[in-house]
Coordinates of C-alpha atoms and ligand atoms in Angstrom, one line a residue:
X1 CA -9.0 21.6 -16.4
X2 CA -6.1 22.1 -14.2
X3 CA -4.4 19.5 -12.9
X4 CA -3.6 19.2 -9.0
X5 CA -1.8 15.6 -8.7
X6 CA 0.2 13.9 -10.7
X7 CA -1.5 10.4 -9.5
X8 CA -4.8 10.0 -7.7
X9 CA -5.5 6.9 -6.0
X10 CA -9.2 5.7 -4.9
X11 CA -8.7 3.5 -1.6
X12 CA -6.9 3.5 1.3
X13 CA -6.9 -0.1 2.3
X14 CA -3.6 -2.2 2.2
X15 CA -3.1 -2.0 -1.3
X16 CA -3.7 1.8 -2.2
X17 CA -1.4 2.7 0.7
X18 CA 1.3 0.3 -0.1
X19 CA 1.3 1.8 -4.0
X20 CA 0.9 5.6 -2.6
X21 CA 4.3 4.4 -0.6
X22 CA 5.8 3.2 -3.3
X23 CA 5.1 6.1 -5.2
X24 CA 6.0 8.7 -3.4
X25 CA 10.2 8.0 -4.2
X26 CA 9.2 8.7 -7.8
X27 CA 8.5 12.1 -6.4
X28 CA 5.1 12.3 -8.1
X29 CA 2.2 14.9 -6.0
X30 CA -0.4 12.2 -4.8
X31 CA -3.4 12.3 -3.7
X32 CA -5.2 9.5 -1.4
X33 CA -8.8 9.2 -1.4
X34 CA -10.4 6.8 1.3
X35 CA -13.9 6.3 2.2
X36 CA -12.7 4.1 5.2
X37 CA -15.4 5.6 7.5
X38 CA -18.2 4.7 5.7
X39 CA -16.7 1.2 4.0
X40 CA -14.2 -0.8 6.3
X41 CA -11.3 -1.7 4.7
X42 CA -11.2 -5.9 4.4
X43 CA -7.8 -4.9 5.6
X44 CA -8.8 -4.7 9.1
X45 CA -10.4 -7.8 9.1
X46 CA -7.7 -10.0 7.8
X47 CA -5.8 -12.6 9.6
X48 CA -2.6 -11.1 8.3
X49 CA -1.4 -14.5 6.9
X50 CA 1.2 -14.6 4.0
X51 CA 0.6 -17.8 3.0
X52 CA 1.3 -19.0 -0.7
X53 CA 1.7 -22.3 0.4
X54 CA -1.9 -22.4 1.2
X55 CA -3.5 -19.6 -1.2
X56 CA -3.1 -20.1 -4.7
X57 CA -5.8 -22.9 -4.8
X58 CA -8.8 -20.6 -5.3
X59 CA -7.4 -19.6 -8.4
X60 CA -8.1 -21.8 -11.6
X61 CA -5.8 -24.0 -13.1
X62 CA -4.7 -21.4 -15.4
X63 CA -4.1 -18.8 -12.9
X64 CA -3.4 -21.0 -10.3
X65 CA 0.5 -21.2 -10.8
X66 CA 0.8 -17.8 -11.6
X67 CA -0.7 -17.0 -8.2
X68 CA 1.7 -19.0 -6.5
X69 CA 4.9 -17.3 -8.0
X70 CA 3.2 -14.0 -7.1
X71 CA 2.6 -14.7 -3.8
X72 CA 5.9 -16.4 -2.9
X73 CA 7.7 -13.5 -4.7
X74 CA 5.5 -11.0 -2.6
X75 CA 6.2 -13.3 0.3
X76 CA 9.9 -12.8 -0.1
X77 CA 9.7 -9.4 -0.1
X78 CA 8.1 -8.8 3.5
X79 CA 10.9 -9.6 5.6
X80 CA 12.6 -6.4 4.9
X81 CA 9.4 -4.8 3.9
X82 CA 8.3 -5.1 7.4
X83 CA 11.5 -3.9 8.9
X84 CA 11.7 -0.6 6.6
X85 CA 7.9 0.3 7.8
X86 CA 8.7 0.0 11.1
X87 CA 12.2 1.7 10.8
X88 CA 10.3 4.4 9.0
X89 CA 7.1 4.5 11.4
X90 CA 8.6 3.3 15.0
X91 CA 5.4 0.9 14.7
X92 CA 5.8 -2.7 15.3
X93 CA 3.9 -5.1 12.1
X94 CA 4.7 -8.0 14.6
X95 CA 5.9 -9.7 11.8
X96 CA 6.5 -13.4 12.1
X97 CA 8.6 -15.8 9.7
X98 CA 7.9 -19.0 11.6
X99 CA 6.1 -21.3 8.8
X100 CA 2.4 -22.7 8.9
X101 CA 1.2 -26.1 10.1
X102 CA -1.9 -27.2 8.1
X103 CA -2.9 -30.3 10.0
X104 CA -5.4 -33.5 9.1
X105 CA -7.1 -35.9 11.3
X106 CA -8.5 -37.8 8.5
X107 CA -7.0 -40.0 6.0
X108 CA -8.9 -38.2 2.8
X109 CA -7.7 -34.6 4.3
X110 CA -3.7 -36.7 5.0
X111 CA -4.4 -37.5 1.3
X112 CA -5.0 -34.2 0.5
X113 CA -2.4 -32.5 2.9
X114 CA 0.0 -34.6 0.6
X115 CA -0.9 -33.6 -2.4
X116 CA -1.1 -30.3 -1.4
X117 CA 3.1 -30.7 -0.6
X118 CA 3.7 -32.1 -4.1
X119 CA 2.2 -29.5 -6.0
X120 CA 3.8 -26.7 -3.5
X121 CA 7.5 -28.3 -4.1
X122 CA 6.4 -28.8 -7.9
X123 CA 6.0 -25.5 -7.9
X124 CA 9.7 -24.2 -6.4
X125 CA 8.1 -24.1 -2.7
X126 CA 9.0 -25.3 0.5
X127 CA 6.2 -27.7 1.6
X128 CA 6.4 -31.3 3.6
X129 CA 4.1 -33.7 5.2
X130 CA 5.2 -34.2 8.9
X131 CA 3.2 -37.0 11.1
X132 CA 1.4 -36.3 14.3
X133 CA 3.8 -36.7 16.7
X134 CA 6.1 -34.3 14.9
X135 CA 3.3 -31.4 14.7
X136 CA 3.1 -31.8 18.3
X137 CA 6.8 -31.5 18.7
X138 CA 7.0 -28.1 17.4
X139 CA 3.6 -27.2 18.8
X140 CA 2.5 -29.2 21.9
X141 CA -0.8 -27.2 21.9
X142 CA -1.7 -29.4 19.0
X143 CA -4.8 -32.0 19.6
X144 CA -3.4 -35.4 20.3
X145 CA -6.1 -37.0 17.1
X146 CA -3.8 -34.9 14.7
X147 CA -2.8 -37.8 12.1
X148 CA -0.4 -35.4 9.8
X149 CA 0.7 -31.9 9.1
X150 CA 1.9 -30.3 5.9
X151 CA 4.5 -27.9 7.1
X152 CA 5.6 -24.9 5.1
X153 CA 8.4 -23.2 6.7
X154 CA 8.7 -20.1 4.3
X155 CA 5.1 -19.1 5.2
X156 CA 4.9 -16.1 7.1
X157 CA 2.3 -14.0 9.4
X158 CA 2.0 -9.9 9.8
X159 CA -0.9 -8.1 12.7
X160 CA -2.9 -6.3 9.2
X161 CA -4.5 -3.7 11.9
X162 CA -0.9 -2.7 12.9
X163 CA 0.3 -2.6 9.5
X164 CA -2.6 -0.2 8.5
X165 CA -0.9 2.0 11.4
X166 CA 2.4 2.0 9.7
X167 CA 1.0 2.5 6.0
X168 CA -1.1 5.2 7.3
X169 CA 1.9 6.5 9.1
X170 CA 4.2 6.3 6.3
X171 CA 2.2 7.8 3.8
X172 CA 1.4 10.5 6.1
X173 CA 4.9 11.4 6.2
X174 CA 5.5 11.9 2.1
X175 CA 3.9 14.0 0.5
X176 CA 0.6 12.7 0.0
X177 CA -2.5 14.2 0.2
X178 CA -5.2 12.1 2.2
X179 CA -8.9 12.8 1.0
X180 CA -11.0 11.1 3.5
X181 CA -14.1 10.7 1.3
X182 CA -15.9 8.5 -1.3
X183 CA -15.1 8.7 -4.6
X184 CA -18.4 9.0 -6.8
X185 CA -17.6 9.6 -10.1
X186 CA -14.4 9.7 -12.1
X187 CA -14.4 11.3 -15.7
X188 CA -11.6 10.6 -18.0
X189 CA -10.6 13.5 -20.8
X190 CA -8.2 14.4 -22.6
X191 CA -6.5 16.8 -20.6
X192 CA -6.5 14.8 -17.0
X193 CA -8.5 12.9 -15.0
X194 CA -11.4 14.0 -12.7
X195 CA -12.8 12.6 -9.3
X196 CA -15.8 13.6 -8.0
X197 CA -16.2 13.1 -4.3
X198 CA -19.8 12.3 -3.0
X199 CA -19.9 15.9 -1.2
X200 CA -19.5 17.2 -4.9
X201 CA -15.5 18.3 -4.8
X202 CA -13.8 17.7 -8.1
X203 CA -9.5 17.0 -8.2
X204 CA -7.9 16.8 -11.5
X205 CA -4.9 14.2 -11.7
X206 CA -2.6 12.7 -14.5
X207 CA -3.6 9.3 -13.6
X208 CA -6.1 7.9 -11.9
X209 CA -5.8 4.1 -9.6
X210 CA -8.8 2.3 -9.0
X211 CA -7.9 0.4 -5.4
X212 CA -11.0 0.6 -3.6
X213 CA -11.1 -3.1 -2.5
X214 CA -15.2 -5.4 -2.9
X215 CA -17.9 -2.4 -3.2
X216 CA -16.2 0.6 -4.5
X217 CA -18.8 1.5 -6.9
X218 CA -15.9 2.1 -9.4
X219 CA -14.9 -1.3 -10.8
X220 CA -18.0 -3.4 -12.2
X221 CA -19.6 -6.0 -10.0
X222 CA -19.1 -8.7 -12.8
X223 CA -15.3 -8.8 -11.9
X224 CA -15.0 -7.9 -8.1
X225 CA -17.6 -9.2 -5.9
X226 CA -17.5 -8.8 -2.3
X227 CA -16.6 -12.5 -0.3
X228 CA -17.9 -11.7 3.2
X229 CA -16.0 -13.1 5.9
X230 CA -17.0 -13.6 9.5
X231 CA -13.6 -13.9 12.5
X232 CA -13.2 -13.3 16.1
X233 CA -10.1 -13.4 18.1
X234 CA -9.9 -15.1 21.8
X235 CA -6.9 -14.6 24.1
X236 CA -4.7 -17.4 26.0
X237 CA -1.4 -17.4 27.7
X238 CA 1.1 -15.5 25.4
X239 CA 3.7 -17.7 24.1
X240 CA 1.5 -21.3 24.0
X241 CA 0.9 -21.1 20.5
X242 CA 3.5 -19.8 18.2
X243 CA 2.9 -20.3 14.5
X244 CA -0.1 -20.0 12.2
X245 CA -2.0 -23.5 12.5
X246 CA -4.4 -24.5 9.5
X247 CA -7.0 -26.7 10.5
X248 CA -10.0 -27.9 8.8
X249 CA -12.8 -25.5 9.1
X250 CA -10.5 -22.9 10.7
X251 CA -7.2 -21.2 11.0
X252 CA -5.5 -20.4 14.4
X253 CA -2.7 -17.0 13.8
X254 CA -1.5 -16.4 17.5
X255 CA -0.3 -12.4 17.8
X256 CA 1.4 -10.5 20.1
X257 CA 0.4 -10.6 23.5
X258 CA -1.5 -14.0 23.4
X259 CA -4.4 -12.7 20.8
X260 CA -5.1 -15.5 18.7
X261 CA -7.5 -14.7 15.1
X262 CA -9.8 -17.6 14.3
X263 CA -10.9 -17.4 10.8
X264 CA -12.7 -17.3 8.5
X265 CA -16.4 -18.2 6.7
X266 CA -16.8 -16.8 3.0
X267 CA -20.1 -16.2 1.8
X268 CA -20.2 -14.3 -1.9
X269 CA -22.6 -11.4 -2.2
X270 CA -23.4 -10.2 0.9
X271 CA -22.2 -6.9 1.9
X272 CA -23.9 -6.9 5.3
X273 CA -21.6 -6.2 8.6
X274 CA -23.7 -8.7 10.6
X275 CA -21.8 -10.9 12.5
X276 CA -23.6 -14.6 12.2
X277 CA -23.4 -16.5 15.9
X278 CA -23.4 -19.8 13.8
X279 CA -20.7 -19.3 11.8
X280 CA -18.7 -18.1 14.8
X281 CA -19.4 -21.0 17.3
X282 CA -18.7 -23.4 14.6
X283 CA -15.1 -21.9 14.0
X284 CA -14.7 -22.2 17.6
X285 CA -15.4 -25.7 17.7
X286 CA -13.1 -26.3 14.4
X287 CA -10.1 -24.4 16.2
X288 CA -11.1 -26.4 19.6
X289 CA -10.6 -29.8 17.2
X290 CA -7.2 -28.3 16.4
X291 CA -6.0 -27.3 19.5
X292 CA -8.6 -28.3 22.5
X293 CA -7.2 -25.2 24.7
X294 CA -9.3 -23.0 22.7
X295 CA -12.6 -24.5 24.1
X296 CA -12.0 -22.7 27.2
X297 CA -10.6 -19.5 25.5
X298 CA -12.4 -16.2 26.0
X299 CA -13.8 -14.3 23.3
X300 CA -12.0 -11.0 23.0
X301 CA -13.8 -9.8 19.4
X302 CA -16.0 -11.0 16.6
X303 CA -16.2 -8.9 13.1
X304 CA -16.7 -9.1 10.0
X305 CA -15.0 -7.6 6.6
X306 CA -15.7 -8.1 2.5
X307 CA -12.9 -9.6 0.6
X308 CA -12.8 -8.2 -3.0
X309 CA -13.3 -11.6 -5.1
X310 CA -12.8 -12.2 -8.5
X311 CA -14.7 -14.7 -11.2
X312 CA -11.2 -16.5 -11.4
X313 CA -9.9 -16.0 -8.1
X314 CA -7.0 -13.4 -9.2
X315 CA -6.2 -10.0 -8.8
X316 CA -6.5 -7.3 -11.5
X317 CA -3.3 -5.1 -11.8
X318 CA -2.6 -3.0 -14.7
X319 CA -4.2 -0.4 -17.0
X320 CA -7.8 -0.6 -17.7
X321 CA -7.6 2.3 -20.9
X322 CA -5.9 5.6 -21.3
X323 CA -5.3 7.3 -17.7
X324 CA -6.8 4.7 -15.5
X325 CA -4.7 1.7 -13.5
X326 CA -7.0 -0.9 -11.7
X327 CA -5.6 -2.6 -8.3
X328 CA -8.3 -4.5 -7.2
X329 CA -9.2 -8.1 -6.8
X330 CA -6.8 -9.7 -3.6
X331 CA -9.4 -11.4 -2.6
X332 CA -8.0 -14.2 0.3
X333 CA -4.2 -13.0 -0.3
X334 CA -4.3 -8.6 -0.5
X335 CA -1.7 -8.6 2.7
X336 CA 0.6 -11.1 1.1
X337 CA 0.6 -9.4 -2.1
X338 CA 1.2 -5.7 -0.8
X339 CA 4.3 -5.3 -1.6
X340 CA 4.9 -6.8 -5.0
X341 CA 1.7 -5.5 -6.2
X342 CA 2.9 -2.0 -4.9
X343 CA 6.6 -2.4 -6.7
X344 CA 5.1 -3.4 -9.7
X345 CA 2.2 -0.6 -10.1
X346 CA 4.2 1.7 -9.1
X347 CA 7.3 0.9 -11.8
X348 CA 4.2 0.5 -14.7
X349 CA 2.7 3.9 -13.7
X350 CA 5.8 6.0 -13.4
X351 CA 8.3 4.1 -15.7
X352 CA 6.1 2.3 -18.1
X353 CA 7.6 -1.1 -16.6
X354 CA 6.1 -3.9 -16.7
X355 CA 6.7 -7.0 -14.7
X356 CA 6.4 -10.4 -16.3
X357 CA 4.4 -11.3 -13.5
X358 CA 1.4 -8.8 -14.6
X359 CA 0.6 -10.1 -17.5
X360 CA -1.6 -12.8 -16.1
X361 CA -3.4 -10.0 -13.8
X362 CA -4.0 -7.8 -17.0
X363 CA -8.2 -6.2 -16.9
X364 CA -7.9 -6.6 -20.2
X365 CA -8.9 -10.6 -19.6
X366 CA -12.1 -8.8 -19.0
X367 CA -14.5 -7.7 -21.1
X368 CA -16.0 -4.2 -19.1
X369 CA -13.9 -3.9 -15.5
X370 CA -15.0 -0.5 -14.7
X371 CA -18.6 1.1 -14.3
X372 CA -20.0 4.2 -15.5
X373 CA -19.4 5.9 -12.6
X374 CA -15.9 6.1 -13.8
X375 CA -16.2 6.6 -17.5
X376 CA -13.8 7.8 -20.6
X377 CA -15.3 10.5 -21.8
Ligands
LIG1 C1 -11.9 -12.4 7.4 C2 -10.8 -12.1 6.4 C3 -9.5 -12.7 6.6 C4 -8.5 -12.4 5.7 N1 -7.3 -12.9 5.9 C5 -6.3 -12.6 5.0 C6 -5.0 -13.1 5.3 O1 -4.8 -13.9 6.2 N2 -4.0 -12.8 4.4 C7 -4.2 -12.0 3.3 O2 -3.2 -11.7 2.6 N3 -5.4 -11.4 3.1 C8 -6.5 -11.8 3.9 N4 -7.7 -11.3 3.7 C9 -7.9 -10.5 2.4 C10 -7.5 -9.1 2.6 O3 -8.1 -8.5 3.7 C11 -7.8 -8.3 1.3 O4 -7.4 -9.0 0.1 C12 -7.2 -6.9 1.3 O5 -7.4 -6.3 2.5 C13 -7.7 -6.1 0.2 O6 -7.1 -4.8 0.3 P1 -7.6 -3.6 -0.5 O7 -6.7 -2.4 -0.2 O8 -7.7 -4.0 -2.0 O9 -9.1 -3.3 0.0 P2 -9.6 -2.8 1.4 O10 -8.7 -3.2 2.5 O11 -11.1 -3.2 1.4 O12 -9.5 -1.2 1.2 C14 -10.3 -0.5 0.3 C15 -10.4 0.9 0.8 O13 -11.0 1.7 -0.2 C16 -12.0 2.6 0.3 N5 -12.9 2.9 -0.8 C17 -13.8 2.0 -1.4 N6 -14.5 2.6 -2.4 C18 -14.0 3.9 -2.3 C19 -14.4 5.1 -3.1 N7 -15.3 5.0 -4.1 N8 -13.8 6.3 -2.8 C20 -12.8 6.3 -1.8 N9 -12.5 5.3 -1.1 C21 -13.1 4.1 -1.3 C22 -12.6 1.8 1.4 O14 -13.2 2.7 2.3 C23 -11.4 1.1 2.0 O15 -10.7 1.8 3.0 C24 -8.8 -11.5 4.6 C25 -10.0 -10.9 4.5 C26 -11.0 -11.2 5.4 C27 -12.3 -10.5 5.2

């Protein structure tokens, strides 16, 4: 068995680029499989939000906090992250630090908004309930029924399909090697690991990561499920609504050049691209509650993508046995975790390191995380 790369990495969504990025200052030969033309990354579905304030509630109790602290530590990272891309790339991330409204019309969702801002500033955060009138100040687009807003101004917003662009870009600049196929079959050995591409080409590697995002045939469907989600984007006069509105039923994340992404249903299991009508007229009228311009908005787009979900809601980062390193499991939040996930990998793999923060993300919490496909033999 002779080995080619020092590190393989299965997926080229936002996470498997962000590590190969990482990687390549360790000077390590890399190669980057992706099977993006046959399994859309969830990447280029996202809304791009970074979001802690408002993500770490999927996750149980237990995991819940921990979520948190990773995703406002990833959070804090992405200011210059998304400068050093684009310095690197010449592309523009249109990365935006201006906060997130999340707004109630009700008093049980007021109720909730509030409680939402105690456990956020329990928590180290930056998170407070504003009224109506307030909302509006900042964002006179707001419906006049809006009876609070919880407004976190450390919440931040990135364009996902510009920052695949830059990964892409960056990566393709090191020294990586990109595979563009599937991944069928990995074999662990003693000597090195193999991956077996579906046309039946082998490549040897020291290490092998597992970041192939919902339905990678790699990782077992008992700990990452895909979370189908259905979004369109409309377009209205650039500049009339400027930060990332959270309404019920929907969220509003205005982009460069008056592009706003409505988002998102989840539906677990289904790994169908169908676009439902339903689900897409009633986010319309949800973001229409929020801000009543978007009735008359036109449709520019409507997709879908699978969000790789796990049974407690948090990601899986760390070794999973001798020569193999899982990255999977983002499920609402793999943009906002990019870079810290990517740091802390990438310090584990080369260096051994590992971050405090990993230990609540260890596979070993489960009891088989990889399939047969990708075996120790
Ligand atoms: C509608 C929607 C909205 C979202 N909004 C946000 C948001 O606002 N903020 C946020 O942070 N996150 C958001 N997410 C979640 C985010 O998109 C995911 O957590 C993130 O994209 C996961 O990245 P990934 O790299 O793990 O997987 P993916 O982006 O899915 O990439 C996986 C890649 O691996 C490749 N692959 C799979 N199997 C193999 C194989 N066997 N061999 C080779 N290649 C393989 C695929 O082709 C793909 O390119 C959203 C998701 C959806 C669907």
């Amino acid at each position: 068995m002779t080995r080619q790369f020092d590190i393989a990495i299965v997926g080229g969504g936002v996470i498997g680029l962000s590590l190969a990025r990482a990687l390549t200052s360790s000077g390590a030969a890399i190669a980057l499989f992706d099977a993006g033309a046959i399994i859309p990354p969830a990447t280029s579905a996202a809304a791009g939000m970074l979001a802690p304030s408002f993500e770490s509630s999927d996750a149980g109790p237990a995991l819940g906090e921990p979520l948190y602290h990773f995703g406002a530590r990833a959070l804090s990272l992405w200011p210059d992250y998304a400068a050093a891309l684009e310095a690197e790339t010449g592309v523009n991330v249109d990365f935006r630090g201006d906060g997130t409204l999340g707004l109630a019309f009700s008093d049980d969702e007021v109720k909730s908004l509030s409680e939402q801002a105690a456990q956020v500033t329990a928590r180290g955060g930056d998170a407070v309930l504003i009224d109506g009138g307030e909302a509006r100040k900042m964002e006179p687009a707001l419906s006049p029924d809006t009876a609070a807003a919880l407004w976190a101004p450390q919440d931040a917003q990135v364009d996902p399909r510009r920052l695949l662009i830059a990964l892409r870009a960056a990566v393709k600049k090191k020294v990586v090697q990109h595979i563009p196929e599937k991944v069928a079959r990995i074999d662990v050995g003693p000597e090195g690991v193999s991956c077996t591409t579906q046309s039946g080409a082998t490549f040897v590697a020291d290490k092998v990561v597992l970041a192939g995002g919902a339905v990678s045939g790699l990782a077992s469907s008992e700990i990452v499920f895909p979370v189908k989600g259905d979004a369109l984007a409309v377009e209205i006069e650039d500049g009339a609504l400027t930060r990332v509105i959270r309404g019920p039923g929907a969220y509003l994340c205005p982009k460069a050049g008056g592009r706003v992404v409505i988002g998102a249903s989840e539906a677990r299991g289904r790994t169908d691209r169908d676009v439902d009508d339903a689900v897409i007229a009633a986010l319309k009228e949800s973001a229409a509650q929020a801000v009543p311009m978007l009735a008359d908005a036109g449709e520019l787009e409507r997709w879908t993508g699978l969000r790789p979900g796990t049974p407690d809601g948090a990601p899986i980062l760390g070794e999973a046995g001798e020569r193999v390193y899982l990255a999977l499991g983002h499920y609402r939040n793999g943009v906002l975790h990019a870079p810290a996930a990517a740091a802390d990998l990438a310090a584990l793999i080369v260096d051994g390191a590992r971050h405090a923060d990993l230990e609540s993300f260890n596979p070993s919490r489960f009891s088989a995380p990889v399939t047969a496909a990708a075996h120790h033999g």
